[in-house]
Amino acid sequence: MDHAARAALAEPARAAAPECRGHARGRRSGGGAGVHRSLRHWSAPFQPCHRGYAAHALQVDQLYPFVTAAIRDAANREDVLEAVAAETGTRLRFLTGEQEARLTYFAVRSWYGWQAGRLLNIDIGGRSMELAFGRDAVPELAVSLPLGAGRVSTEFLRPDPPSRAQVRDLRRHVRRQIREVANRVQWEGTPRRVIATSKTFKQLARLSGAACGRKGPFIRRTVTRAQIRRSIRDMMAVEVGDRAQFRGIRPNRAWQVLGGAVVAFETMRCLGIDEAEVSPWALREGIMLEYLSSLRTPENELSLQLLRFDGAKEIATVTALPR
């Protein structure tokens, strides 16, 4: 079996809140008890029996569990990582914002090929937004900004539904954050292709009539700035519960999709972008591609963890790969 089939990435479906408090649909649910409830839910995929059975069934022998800005930027990040390690026996890894931007760009570049020319990628996560721009496999510009959909929703759009003044304040905030990057991108020249990644953009594309994920990755999906403007107007008119009924919006993400839409609209406006194409590949694929590249260039080896499955004891152990 080839290496691509035997290496696996694991990213928790929901991360703990930045202050290590319980987190449900963007609402903080309390102190210590919330931490433990959140960790139990969040760390379930890494429990020894779960990890062993799943990895064994898929014949996985290398596991790279990673977290993004929700944990990376937390004030008590080390406490959370230690708590997960104590609960599951797995030490989670994290990437810098610049690494996230670079690896996501690498995945997008690999999907669209070199004929895509000068390429700009925008990725709006829960706690940060990554931008990368370039002509080759390595971007010339890769930055991470504190403009994640969940972050701005918590900081600017409470209570729900937000007022026009709150949305206006968020628009100004995004413009201030993006101004310097926009100047750099415009100085480099108009990108030949603008690509959007992340669930935020996938939801906005679905709201605008793009095909659902079941149609497969080879259908072209796009979203325009004008469509996002209309989606913002529609979402501002209803509460989060009604927003969850919109096409393509999952209930657990309804609380932050409006904030993500405002970030997307203002970013596209500041960069002079009318339309973006939604890529099926993003950060996870970028990490996998980087790993596959490291097989040919050992000095670029990723710090993967080796997963060993003991069939007799039906347990799995994770140890660091030898260097």
PDB file of C-alpha atoms in Angstrom:
ATOM      1  CA  MET A   1       0.000   0.000   0.000  1.00  0.00           C
ATOM      2  CA  ASP A   2       1.363   3.447  -0.856  1.00  0.00           C
ATOM      3  CA  HIS A   3       2.268   6.089   1.704  1.00  0.00           C
ATOM      4  CA  ALA A   4      -0.724   8.289   0.876  1.00  0.00           C
ATOM      5  CA  ALA A   5      -3.072   5.525   1.967  1.00  0.00           C
ATOM      6  CA  ARG A   6      -1.227   4.805   5.196  1.00  0.00           C
ATOM      7  CA  ALA A   7      -0.736   8.324   6.530  1.00  0.00           C
ATOM      8  CA  ALA A   8      -3.668   9.998   8.234  1.00  0.00           C
ATOM      9  CA  LEU A   9      -4.431  13.460   9.536  1.00  0.00           C
ATOM     10  CA  ALA A  10      -6.686  14.073  12.484  1.00  0.00           C
ATOM     11  CA  GLU A  11      -8.274  17.415  13.264  1.00  0.00           C
ATOM     12  CA  PRO A  12     -10.867  17.607  16.056  1.00  0.00           C
ATOM     13  CA  ALA A  13     -14.307  18.606  14.854  1.00  0.00           C
ATOM     14  CA  ARG A  14     -14.683  21.198  17.594  1.00  0.00           C
ATOM     15  CA  ALA A  15     -12.006  22.877  19.654  1.00  0.00           C
ATOM     16  CA  ALA A  16     -12.142  24.244  23.155  1.00  0.00           C
ATOM     17  CA  ALA A  17     -12.713  27.964  23.504  1.00  0.00           C
ATOM     18  CA  PRO A  18      -9.669  30.266  23.801  1.00  0.00           C
ATOM     19  CA  GLU A  19     -10.051  30.616  27.565  1.00  0.00           C
ATOM     20  CA  CYS A  20     -10.373  26.829  27.937  1.00  0.00           C
ATOM     21  CA  ARG A  21     -14.067  27.071  28.745  1.00  0.00           C
ATOM     22  CA  GLY A  22     -16.926  24.931  27.498  1.00  0.00           C
ATOM     23  CA  HIS A  23     -18.073  25.980  24.049  1.00  0.00           C
ATOM     24  CA  ALA A  24     -21.373  25.356  22.307  1.00  0.00           C
ATOM     25  CA  ARG A  25     -22.395  27.253  19.184  1.00  0.00           C
ATOM     26  CA  GLY A  26     -20.102  30.070  20.192  1.00  0.00           C
ATOM     27  CA  ARG A  27     -21.541  30.508  23.682  1.00  0.00           C
ATOM     28  CA  ARG A  28     -19.320  30.005  26.699  1.00  0.00           C
ATOM     29  CA  SER A  29     -20.948  27.518  28.992  1.00  0.00           C
ATOM     30  CA  GLY A  30     -19.030  27.893  32.211  1.00  0.00           C
ATOM     31  CA  GLY A  31     -15.769  27.217  33.976  1.00  0.00           C
ATOM     32  CA  GLY A  32     -14.045  24.002  35.026  1.00  0.00           C
ATOM     33  CA  ALA A  33     -16.961  21.660  34.398  1.00  0.00           C
ATOM     34  CA  GLY A  34     -17.286  23.112  30.914  1.00  0.00           C
ATOM     35  CA  VAL A  35     -13.621  22.395  30.271  1.00  0.00           C
ATOM     36  CA  HIS A  36     -13.990  18.710  31.066  1.00  0.00           C
ATOM     37  CA  ARG A  37     -17.215  18.331  29.069  1.00  0.00           C
ATOM     38  CA  SER A  38     -15.587  20.039  26.102  1.00  0.00           C
ATOM     39  CA  LEU A  39     -12.424  17.946  26.353  1.00  0.00           C
ATOM     40  CA  ARG A  40     -14.381  14.693  26.527  1.00  0.00           C
ATOM     41  CA  HIS A  41     -16.258  15.577  23.343  1.00  0.00           C
ATOM     42  CA  TRP A  42     -13.251  17.094  21.625  1.00  0.00           C
ATOM     43  CA  SER A  43     -10.749  14.356  22.432  1.00  0.00           C
ATOM     44  CA  ALA A  44     -12.991  11.365  21.676  1.00  0.00           C
ATOM     45  CA  PRO A  45     -11.370  10.634  18.275  1.00  0.00           C
ATOM     46  CA  PHE A  46      -7.997  10.287  20.023  1.00  0.00           C
ATOM     47  CA  GLN A  47      -9.060   7.824  22.723  1.00  0.00           C
ATOM     48  CA  PRO A  48      -6.919   4.665  22.512  1.00  0.00           C
ATOM     49  CA  CYS A  49      -9.737   2.280  21.557  1.00  0.00           C
ATOM     50  CA  HIS A  50     -11.271   4.707  19.039  1.00  0.00           C
ATOM     51  CA  ARG A  51      -7.888   5.504  17.544  1.00  0.00           C
ATOM     52  CA  GLY A  52      -6.844   1.869  17.423  1.00  0.00           C
ATOM     53  CA  TYR A  53      -9.951   0.496  15.757  1.00  0.00           C
ATOM     54  CA  ALA A  54     -10.215   3.310  13.195  1.00  0.00           C
ATOM     55  CA  ALA A  55      -6.516   3.322  12.338  1.00  0.00           C
ATOM     56  CA  HIS A  56      -6.359  -0.465  12.152  1.00  0.00           C
ATOM     57  CA  ALA A  57      -9.398  -0.671   9.877  1.00  0.00           C
ATOM     58  CA  LEU A  58      -7.859   1.885   7.513  1.00  0.00           C
ATOM     59  CA  GLN A  59      -4.366   0.363   7.789  1.00  0.00           C
ATOM     60  CA  VAL A  60      -2.988   3.662   9.063  1.00  0.00           C
ATOM     61  CA  ASP A  61       0.445   3.570  10.658  1.00  0.00           C
ATOM     62  CA  GLN A  62       1.254   7.287  10.821  1.00  0.00           C
ATOM     63  CA  LEU A  63      -0.960   9.794  12.577  1.00  0.00           C
ATOM     64  CA  TYR A  64      -0.564  13.572  12.637  1.00  0.00           C
ATOM     65  CA  PRO A  65      -3.093  15.087  15.075  1.00  0.00           C
ATOM     66  CA  PHE A  66      -3.145  18.874  14.830  1.00  0.00           C
ATOM     67  CA  VAL A  67      -5.049  21.911  16.041  1.00  0.00           C
ATOM     68  CA  THR A  68      -5.444  25.374  14.562  1.00  0.00           C
ATOM     69  CA  ALA A  69      -5.879  28.907  15.915  1.00  0.00           C
ATOM     70  CA  ALA A  70      -8.615  28.031  18.432  1.00  0.00           C
ATOM     71  CA  ILE A  71      -5.945  26.332  20.544  1.00  0.00           C
ATOM     72  CA  ARG A  72      -2.799  27.948  19.144  1.00  0.00           C
ATOM     73  CA  ASP A  73      -3.880  31.451  20.168  1.00  0.00           C
ATOM     74  CA  ALA A  74      -5.364  30.478  23.534  1.00  0.00           C
ATOM     75  CA  ALA A  75      -3.779  32.085  26.574  1.00  0.00           C
ATOM     76  CA  ASN A  76      -3.766  28.693  28.315  1.00  0.00           C
ATOM     77  CA  ARG A  77      -2.760  26.688  25.259  1.00  0.00           C
ATOM     78  CA  GLU A  78      -0.249  24.533  27.119  1.00  0.00           C
ATOM     79  CA  ASP A  79      -2.820  23.646  29.780  1.00  0.00           C
ATOM     80  CA  VAL A  80      -5.241  22.457  27.097  1.00  0.00           C
ATOM     81  CA  LEU A  81      -2.576  20.439  25.274  1.00  0.00           C
ATOM     82  CA  GLU A  82      -1.466  18.818  28.527  1.00  0.00           C
ATOM     83  CA  ALA A  83      -5.068  18.023  29.487  1.00  0.00           C
ATOM     84  CA  VAL A  84      -5.711  16.322  26.139  1.00  0.00           C
ATOM     85  CA  ALA A  85      -2.429  14.426  26.421  1.00  0.00           C
ATOM     86  CA  ALA A  86      -3.337  13.222  29.915  1.00  0.00           C
ATOM     87  CA  GLU A  87      -6.840  12.200  28.807  1.00  0.00           C
ATOM     88  CA  THR A  88      -5.889  10.465  25.555  1.00  0.00           C
ATOM     89  CA  GLY A  89      -2.162   9.783  25.542  1.00  0.00           C
ATOM     90  CA  THR A  90      -1.820  11.896  22.386  1.00  0.00           C
ATOM     91  CA  ARG A  91       0.217  15.072  22.168  1.00  0.00           C
ATOM     92  CA  LEU A  92      -1.503  17.431  19.741  1.00  0.00           C
ATOM     93  CA  ARG A  93       0.581  19.540  17.386  1.00  0.00           C
ATOM     94  CA  PHE A  94      -0.139  23.039  16.175  1.00  0.00           C
ATOM     95  CA  LEU A  95       0.990  25.142  13.235  1.00  0.00           C
ATOM     96  CA  THR A  96       1.750  28.840  13.124  1.00  0.00           C
ATOM     97  CA  GLY A  97      -0.650  31.048  11.203  1.00  0.00           C
ATOM     98  CA  GLU A  98       1.956  31.556   8.489  1.00  0.00           C
ATOM     99  CA  GLN A  99       2.436  27.787   8.176  1.00  0.00           C
ATOM    100  CA  GLU A 100      -1.328  27.333   7.837  1.00  0.00           C
ATOM    101  CA  ALA A 101      -1.418  29.944   5.075  1.00  0.00           C
ATOM    102  CA  ARG A 102       1.533  28.367   3.267  1.00  0.00           C
ATOM    103  CA  LEU A 103       0.239  24.787   3.459  1.00  0.00           C
ATOM    104  CA  THR A 104      -3.283  25.750   2.393  1.00  0.00           C
ATOM    105  CA  TYR A 105      -1.828  27.641  -0.559  1.00  0.00           C
ATOM    106  CA  PHE A 106       0.280  24.587  -1.455  1.00  0.00           C
ATOM    107  CA  ALA A 107      -2.848  22.407  -1.511  1.00  0.00           C
ATOM    108  CA  VAL A 108      -4.766  24.895  -3.654  1.00  0.00           C
ATOM    109  CA  ARG A 109      -1.847  25.297  -6.049  1.00  0.00           C
ATOM    110  CA  SER A 110      -1.593  21.520  -6.365  1.00  0.00           C
ATOM    111  CA  TRP A 111      -5.312  21.192  -7.091  1.00  0.00           C
ATOM    112  CA  TYR A 112      -5.479  23.876  -9.774  1.00  0.00           C
ATOM    113  CA  GLY A 113      -2.053  23.254 -11.287  1.00  0.00           C
ATOM    114  CA  TRP A 114       0.645  25.575 -12.522  1.00  0.00           C
ATOM    115  CA  GLN A 115      -1.543  26.872 -15.351  1.00  0.00           C
ATOM    116  CA  ALA A 116      -3.524  28.800 -12.719  1.00  0.00           C
ATOM    117  CA  GLY A 117      -0.797  31.449 -12.831  1.00  0.00           C
ATOM    118  CA  ARG A 118      -0.678  34.157 -10.170  1.00  0.00           C
ATOM    119  CA  LEU A 119      -2.954  32.858  -7.414  1.00  0.00           C
ATOM    120  CA  LEU A 120      -4.508  34.379  -4.296  1.00  0.00           C
ATOM    121  CA  ASN A 121      -5.982  32.136  -1.602  1.00  0.00           C
ATOM    122  CA  ILE A 122      -8.322  33.292   1.183  1.00  0.00           C
ATOM    123  CA  ASP A 123      -9.135  30.971   4.083  1.00  0.00           C
ATOM    124  CA  ILE A 124     -11.514  32.074   6.863  1.00  0.00           C
ATOM    125  CA  GLY A 125     -11.309  29.769   9.856  1.00  0.00           C
ATOM    126  CA  GLY A 126     -12.911  30.009  13.259  1.00  0.00           C
ATOM    127  CA  ARG A 127     -10.250  32.146  14.951  1.00  0.00           C
ATOM    128  CA  SER A 128      -8.100  33.460  12.102  1.00  0.00           C
ATOM    129  CA  MET A 129      -8.043  34.249   8.409  1.00  0.00           C
ATOM    130  CA  GLU A 130      -5.103  33.219   6.254  1.00  0.00           C
ATOM    131  CA  LEU A 131      -4.101  34.892   2.994  1.00  0.00           C
ATOM    132  CA  ALA A 132      -1.458  33.622   0.590  1.00  0.00           C
ATOM    133  CA  PHE A 133      -0.371  34.946  -2.781  1.00  0.00           C
ATOM    134  CA  GLY A 134       2.139  33.712  -5.335  1.00  0.00           C
ATOM    135  CA  ARG A 135       3.060  32.214  -8.689  1.00  0.00           C
ATOM    136  CA  ASP A 136       4.898  29.046  -7.616  1.00  0.00           C
ATOM    137  CA  ALA A 137       4.574  26.205  -5.110  1.00  0.00           C
ATOM    138  CA  VAL A 138       5.794  28.474  -2.301  1.00  0.00           C
ATOM    139  CA  PRO A 139       3.781  31.690  -1.826  1.00  0.00           C
ATOM    140  CA  GLU A 140       5.458  35.070  -2.013  1.00  0.00           C
ATOM    141  CA  LEU A 141       3.127  36.339   0.713  1.00  0.00           C
ATOM    142  CA  ALA A 142       1.590  34.260   3.516  1.00  0.00           C
ATOM    143  CA  VAL A 143      -0.104  35.972   6.461  1.00  0.00           C
ATOM    144  CA  SER A 144      -2.559  35.165   9.227  1.00  0.00           C
ATOM    145  CA  LEU A 145      -4.946  37.786  10.621  1.00  0.00           C
ATOM    146  CA  PRO A 146      -7.215  37.610  13.716  1.00  0.00           C
ATOM    147  CA  LEU A 147     -10.364  37.672  11.582  1.00  0.00           C
ATOM    148  CA  GLY A 148     -11.846  34.218  12.074  1.00  0.00           C
ATOM    149  CA  ALA A 149     -15.624  33.865  11.784  1.00  0.00           C
ATOM    150  CA  GLY A 150     -16.041  32.723  15.383  1.00  0.00           C
ATOM    151  CA  ARG A 151     -13.693  35.350  16.791  1.00  0.00           C
ATOM    152  CA  VAL A 152     -15.385  38.337  15.135  1.00  0.00           C
ATOM    153  CA  SER A 153     -18.868  36.984  15.893  1.00  0.00           C
ATOM    154  CA  THR A 154     -18.035  36.778  19.593  1.00  0.00           C
ATOM    155  CA  GLU A 155     -16.302  40.165  19.710  1.00  0.00           C
ATOM    156  CA  PHE A 156     -18.650  42.233  17.536  1.00  0.00           C
ATOM    157  CA  LEU A 157     -21.996  40.536  16.899  1.00  0.00           C
ATOM    158  CA  ARG A 158     -23.428  39.889  20.367  1.00  0.00           C
ATOM    159  CA  PRO A 159     -26.295  39.665  21.173  1.00  0.00           C
ATOM    160  CA  ASP A 160     -27.894  38.004  18.181  1.00  0.00           C
ATOM    161  CA  PRO A 161     -29.249  39.265  15.852  1.00  0.00           C
ATOM    162  CA  PRO A 162     -26.749  42.140  15.779  1.00  0.00           C
ATOM    163  CA  SER A 163     -27.677  45.739  15.084  1.00  0.00           C
ATOM    164  CA  ARG A 164     -26.629  47.602  11.958  1.00  0.00           C
ATOM    165  CA  ALA A 165     -24.195  49.597  14.091  1.00  0.00           C
ATOM    166  CA  GLN A 166     -22.490  46.394  15.279  1.00  0.00           C
ATOM    167  CA  VAL A 167     -22.114  45.117  11.728  1.00  0.00           C
ATOM    168  CA  ARG A 168     -20.783  48.520  10.675  1.00  0.00           C
ATOM    169  CA  ASP A 169     -18.165  48.389  13.453  1.00  0.00           C
ATOM    170  CA  LEU A 170     -17.100  44.938  12.287  1.00  0.00           C
ATOM    171  CA  ARG A 171     -16.756  46.169   8.701  1.00  0.00           C
ATOM    172  CA  ARG A 172     -14.442  48.961   9.855  1.00  0.00           C
ATOM    173  CA  HIS A 173     -12.410  46.518  11.935  1.00  0.00           C
ATOM    174  CA  VAL A 174     -11.888  44.178   8.973  1.00  0.00           C
ATOM    175  CA  ARG A 175     -10.828  47.060   6.727  1.00  0.00           C
ATOM    176  CA  ARG A 176      -8.259  48.224   9.290  1.00  0.00           C
ATOM    177  CA  GLN A 177      -6.836  44.721   9.641  1.00  0.00           C
ATOM    178  CA  ILE A 178      -6.670  44.010   5.921  1.00  0.00           C
ATOM    179  CA  ARG A 179      -5.402  47.391   4.673  1.00  0.00           C
ATOM    180  CA  GLU A 180      -1.666  46.657   4.709  1.00  0.00           C
ATOM    181  CA  VAL A 181      -2.075  43.211   3.146  1.00  0.00           C
ATOM    182  CA  ALA A 182      -4.374  44.633   0.471  1.00  0.00           C
ATOM    183  CA  ASN A 183      -1.756  47.215  -0.469  1.00  0.00           C
ATOM    184  CA  ARG A 184       0.879  44.487  -0.825  1.00  0.00           C
ATOM    185  CA  VAL A 185      -1.340  42.237  -2.960  1.00  0.00           C
ATOM    186  CA  GLN A 186      -2.352  45.120  -5.218  1.00  0.00           C
ATOM    187  CA  TRP A 187       1.295  46.118  -5.582  1.00  0.00           C
ATOM    188  CA  GLU A 188       2.126  42.567  -6.719  1.00  0.00           C
ATOM    189  CA  GLY A 189      -0.514  42.754  -9.434  1.00  0.00           C
ATOM    190  CA  THR A 190      -3.981  41.394 -10.072  1.00  0.00           C
ATOM    191  CA  PRO A 191      -4.152  37.645  -9.367  1.00  0.00           C
ATOM    192  CA  ARG A 192      -5.150  35.505 -12.302  1.00  0.00           C
ATOM    193  CA  ARG A 193      -7.206  33.286 -10.028  1.00  0.00           C
ATOM    194  CA  VAL A 194      -8.786  33.917  -6.614  1.00  0.00           C
ATOM    195  CA  ILE A 195      -9.466  30.798  -4.560  1.00  0.00           C
ATOM    196  CA  ALA A 196     -11.460  30.540  -1.344  1.00  0.00           C
ATOM    197  CA  THR A 197     -11.129  27.709   1.146  1.00  0.00           C
ATOM    198  CA  SER A 198     -12.822  26.891   4.478  1.00  0.00           C
ATOM    199  CA  LYS A 199     -16.335  25.969   5.536  1.00  0.00           C
ATOM    200  CA  THR A 200     -17.296  29.645   5.700  1.00  0.00           C
ATOM    201  CA  PHE A 201     -16.851  30.065   1.957  1.00  0.00           C
ATOM    202  CA  LYS A 202     -18.454  26.698   1.227  1.00  0.00           C
ATOM    203  CA  GLN A 203     -21.530  27.790   3.175  1.00  0.00           C
ATOM    204  CA  LEU A 204     -21.659  31.139   1.403  1.00  0.00           C
ATOM    205  CA  ALA A 205     -21.372  29.404  -1.959  1.00  0.00           C
ATOM    206  CA  ARG A 206     -24.232  27.061  -1.047  1.00  0.00           C
ATOM    207  CA  LEU A 207     -26.346  30.029   0.045  1.00  0.00           C
ATOM    208  CA  SER A 208     -25.729  31.488  -3.403  1.00  0.00           C
ATOM    209  CA  GLY A 209     -26.834  28.331  -5.217  1.00  0.00           C
ATOM    210  CA  ALA A 210     -23.601  26.341  -5.625  1.00  0.00           C
ATOM    211  CA  ALA A 211     -23.801  22.552  -5.800  1.00  0.00           C
ATOM    212  CA  CYS A 212     -23.719  20.627  -2.531  1.00  0.00           C
ATOM    213  CA  GLY A 213     -20.736  18.538  -1.487  1.00  0.00           C
ATOM    214  CA  ARG A 214     -22.441  15.293  -2.501  1.00  0.00           C
ATOM    215  CA  LYS A 215     -22.000  16.299  -6.137  1.00  0.00           C
ATOM    216  CA  GLY A 216     -18.272  15.727  -5.758  1.00  0.00           C
ATOM    217  CA  PRO A 217     -15.125  17.875  -5.872  1.00  0.00           C
ATOM    218  CA  PHE A 218     -14.920  18.327  -9.639  1.00  0.00           C
ATOM    219  CA  ILE A 219     -17.933  20.624  -9.994  1.00  0.00           C
ATOM    220  CA  ARG A 220     -16.906  24.267 -10.169  1.00  0.00           C
ATOM    221  CA  ARG A 221     -18.278  26.273  -7.252  1.00  0.00           C
ATOM    222  CA  THR A 222     -18.024  30.044  -7.043  1.00  0.00           C
ATOM    223  CA  VAL A 223     -19.314  32.877  -4.903  1.00  0.00           C
ATOM    224  CA  THR A 224     -19.455  36.564  -5.824  1.00  0.00           C
ATOM    225  CA  ARG A 225     -19.159  39.638  -3.661  1.00  0.00           C
ATOM    226  CA  ALA A 226     -22.659  40.710  -4.690  1.00  0.00           C
ATOM    227  CA  GLN A 227     -24.059  37.337  -3.579  1.00  0.00           C
ATOM    228  CA  ILE A 228     -22.319  37.627  -0.210  1.00  0.00           C
ATOM    229  CA  ARG A 229     -23.798  41.112   0.232  1.00  0.00           C
ATOM    230  CA  ARG A 230     -27.298  39.696  -0.278  1.00  0.00           C
ATOM    231  CA  SER A 231     -26.580  36.835   2.135  1.00  0.00           C
ATOM    232  CA  ILE A 232     -25.463  39.316   4.812  1.00  0.00           C
ATOM    233  CA  ARG A 233     -28.678  41.282   4.394  1.00  0.00           C
ATOM    234  CA  ASP A 234     -30.797  38.117   4.657  1.00  0.00           C
ATOM    235  CA  MET A 235     -28.943  36.799   7.717  1.00  0.00           C
ATOM    236  CA  MET A 236     -29.120  40.119   9.568  1.00  0.00           C
ATOM    237  CA  ALA A 237     -32.905  39.974   9.364  1.00  0.00           C
ATOM    238  CA  VAL A 238     -33.252  36.736  11.365  1.00  0.00           C
ATOM    239  CA  GLU A 239     -32.042  35.144  14.589  1.00  0.00           C
ATOM    240  CA  VAL A 240     -29.467  32.381  14.714  1.00  0.00           C
ATOM    241  CA  GLY A 241     -32.094  29.638  14.980  1.00  0.00           C
ATOM    242  CA  ASP A 242     -33.714  30.734  11.726  1.00  0.00           C
ATOM    243  CA  ARG A 243     -30.313  31.211  10.114  1.00  0.00           C
ATOM    244  CA  ALA A 244     -29.651  27.516  10.700  1.00  0.00           C
ATOM    245  CA  GLN A 245     -32.535  26.746   8.329  1.00  0.00           C
ATOM    246  CA  PHE A 246     -30.817  28.436   5.390  1.00  0.00           C
ATOM    247  CA  ARG A 247     -29.462  26.199   2.666  1.00  0.00           C
ATOM    248  CA  GLY A 248     -25.997  24.864   3.412  1.00  0.00           C
ATOM    249  CA  ILE A 249     -25.743  26.216   6.975  1.00  0.00           C
ATOM    250  CA  ARG A 250     -25.300  23.645   9.719  1.00  0.00           C
ATOM    251  CA  PRO A 251     -26.882  24.411  13.098  1.00  0.00           C
ATOM    252  CA  ASN A 252     -23.547  24.291  14.931  1.00  0.00           C
ATOM    253  CA  ARG A 253     -22.122  26.960  12.604  1.00  0.00           C
ATOM    254  CA  ALA A 254     -25.137  29.227  12.251  1.00  0.00           C
ATOM    255  CA  TRP A 255     -23.957  31.504  15.074  1.00  0.00           C
ATOM    256  CA  GLN A 256     -20.751  32.478  13.230  1.00  0.00           C
ATOM    257  CA  VAL A 257     -21.662  32.433   9.542  1.00  0.00           C
ATOM    258  CA  LEU A 258     -22.813  36.081   9.530  1.00  0.00           C
ATOM    259  CA  GLY A 259     -19.483  37.215  10.973  1.00  0.00           C
ATOM    260  CA  GLY A 260     -17.651  35.095   8.419  1.00  0.00           C
ATOM    261  CA  ALA A 261     -19.732  36.602   5.614  1.00  0.00           C
ATOM    262  CA  VAL A 262     -18.857  40.149   6.700  1.00  0.00           C
ATOM    263  CA  VAL A 263     -15.153  39.256   6.803  1.00  0.00           C
ATOM    264  CA  ALA A 264     -15.397  37.640   3.358  1.00  0.00           C
ATOM    265  CA  PHE A 265     -17.224  40.605   1.831  1.00  0.00           C
ATOM    266  CA  GLU A 266     -14.893  43.275   3.207  1.00  0.00           C
ATOM    267  CA  THR A 267     -11.787  41.266   2.338  1.00  0.00           C
ATOM    268  CA  MET A 268     -12.952  40.827  -1.251  1.00  0.00           C
ATOM    269  CA  ARG A 269     -13.904  44.497  -1.458  1.00  0.00           C
ATOM    270  CA  CYS A 270     -10.546  45.714  -0.135  1.00  0.00           C
ATOM    271  CA  LEU A 271      -8.687  43.412  -2.522  1.00  0.00           C
ATOM    272  CA  GLY A 272     -10.846  44.385  -5.494  1.00  0.00           C
ATOM    273  CA  ILE A 273     -12.228  40.856  -5.943  1.00  0.00           C
ATOM    274  CA  ASP A 274     -15.617  40.298  -7.572  1.00  0.00           C
ATOM    275  CA  GLU A 275     -15.663  36.485  -7.573  1.00  0.00           C
ATOM    276  CA  ALA A 276     -13.834  33.629  -5.848  1.00  0.00           C
ATOM    277  CA  GLU A 277     -13.759  29.944  -6.677  1.00  0.00           C
ATOM    278  CA  VAL A 278     -14.184  27.494  -3.798  1.00  0.00           C
ATOM    279  CA  SER A 279     -11.456  24.845  -3.612  1.00  0.00           C
ATOM    280  CA  PRO A 280     -12.105  21.282  -2.416  1.00  0.00           C
ATOM    281  CA  TRP A 281      -8.551  21.099  -1.042  1.00  0.00           C
ATOM    282  CA  ALA A 282      -7.317  23.091   1.946  1.00  0.00           C
ATOM    283  CA  LEU A 283      -5.082  22.773   5.016  1.00  0.00           C
ATOM    284  CA  ARG A 284      -5.409  19.040   5.652  1.00  0.00           C
ATOM    285  CA  GLU A 285      -4.553  18.233   2.060  1.00  0.00           C
ATOM    286  CA  GLY A 286      -1.652  20.676   2.269  1.00  0.00           C
ATOM    287  CA  ILE A 287      -0.190  18.842   5.253  1.00  0.00           C
ATOM    288  CA  MET A 288      -0.578  15.510   3.471  1.00  0.00           C
ATOM    289  CA  LEU A 289       1.058  16.846   0.311  1.00  0.00           C
ATOM    290  CA  GLU A 290       3.902  18.288   2.369  1.00  0.00           C
ATOM    291  CA  TYR A 291       4.395  14.885   3.959  1.00  0.00           C
ATOM    292  CA  LEU A 292       4.450  13.158   0.572  1.00  0.00           C
ATOM    293  CA  SER A 293       7.004  15.712  -0.612  1.00  0.00           C
ATOM    294  CA  SER A 294       9.133  14.939   2.444  1.00  0.00           C
ATOM    295  CA  LEU A 295       9.441  11.322   1.274  1.00  0.00           C
ATOM    296  CA  ARG A 296      11.434  12.616  -1.679  1.00  0.00           C
ATOM    297  CA  THR A 297      13.230  15.318   0.322  1.00  0.00           C
ATOM    298  CA  PRO A 298      13.975  13.907   3.809  1.00  0.00           C
ATOM    299  CA  GLU A 299      15.296  17.197   5.199  1.00  0.00           C
ATOM    300  CA  ASN A 300      11.736  18.578   4.936  1.00  0.00           C
ATOM    301  CA  GLU A 301      10.274  15.713   6.951  1.00  0.00           C
ATOM    302  CA  LEU A 302       7.128  16.473   8.917  1.00  0.00           C
ATOM    303  CA  SER A 303       7.126  15.641  12.604  1.00  0.00           C
ATOM    304  CA  LEU A 304       4.554  12.864  12.265  1.00  0.00           C
ATOM    305  CA  GLN A 305       3.712  10.427  15.015  1.00  0.00           C
ATOM    306  CA  LEU A 306       3.917   6.689  14.540  1.00  0.00           C
ATOM    307  CA  LEU A 307       0.774   4.745  15.411  1.00  0.00           C
ATOM    308  CA  ARG A 308       1.228   1.094  16.342  1.00  0.00           C
ATOM    309  CA  PHE A 309      -1.799  -1.182  16.696  1.00  0.00           C
ATOM    310  CA  ASP A 310      -1.552  -4.190  18.985  1.00  0.00           C
ATOM    311  CA  GLY A 311      -4.118  -6.649  17.655  1.00  0.00           C
ATOM    312  CA  ALA A 312      -3.840  -8.986  20.626  1.00  0.00           C
ATOM    313  CA  LYS A 313      -4.488  -6.316  23.248  1.00  0.00           C
ATOM    314  CA  GLU A 314      -6.696  -4.224  20.957  1.00  0.00           C
ATOM    315  CA  ILE A 315      -5.002  -0.994  21.975  1.00  0.00           C
ATOM    316  CA  ALA A 316      -3.030   1.607  20.074  1.00  0.00           C
ATOM    317  CA  THR A 317       0.078   3.447  21.137  1.00  0.00           C
ATOM    318  CA  VAL A 318       1.546   6.614  19.670  1.00  0.00           C
ATOM    319  CA  THR A 319       5.258   7.302  19.728  1.00  0.00           C
ATOM    320  CA  ALA A 320       7.456   9.847  18.013  1.00  0.00           C
ATOM    321  CA  LEU A 321       9.058   8.814  14.758  1.00  0.00           C
ATOM    322  CA  PRO A 322      12.829   8.354  14.972  1.00  0.00           C
ATOM    323  CA  ARG A 323      14.820  11.228  13.536  1.00  0.00           C
TER     324      ARG A 323
END
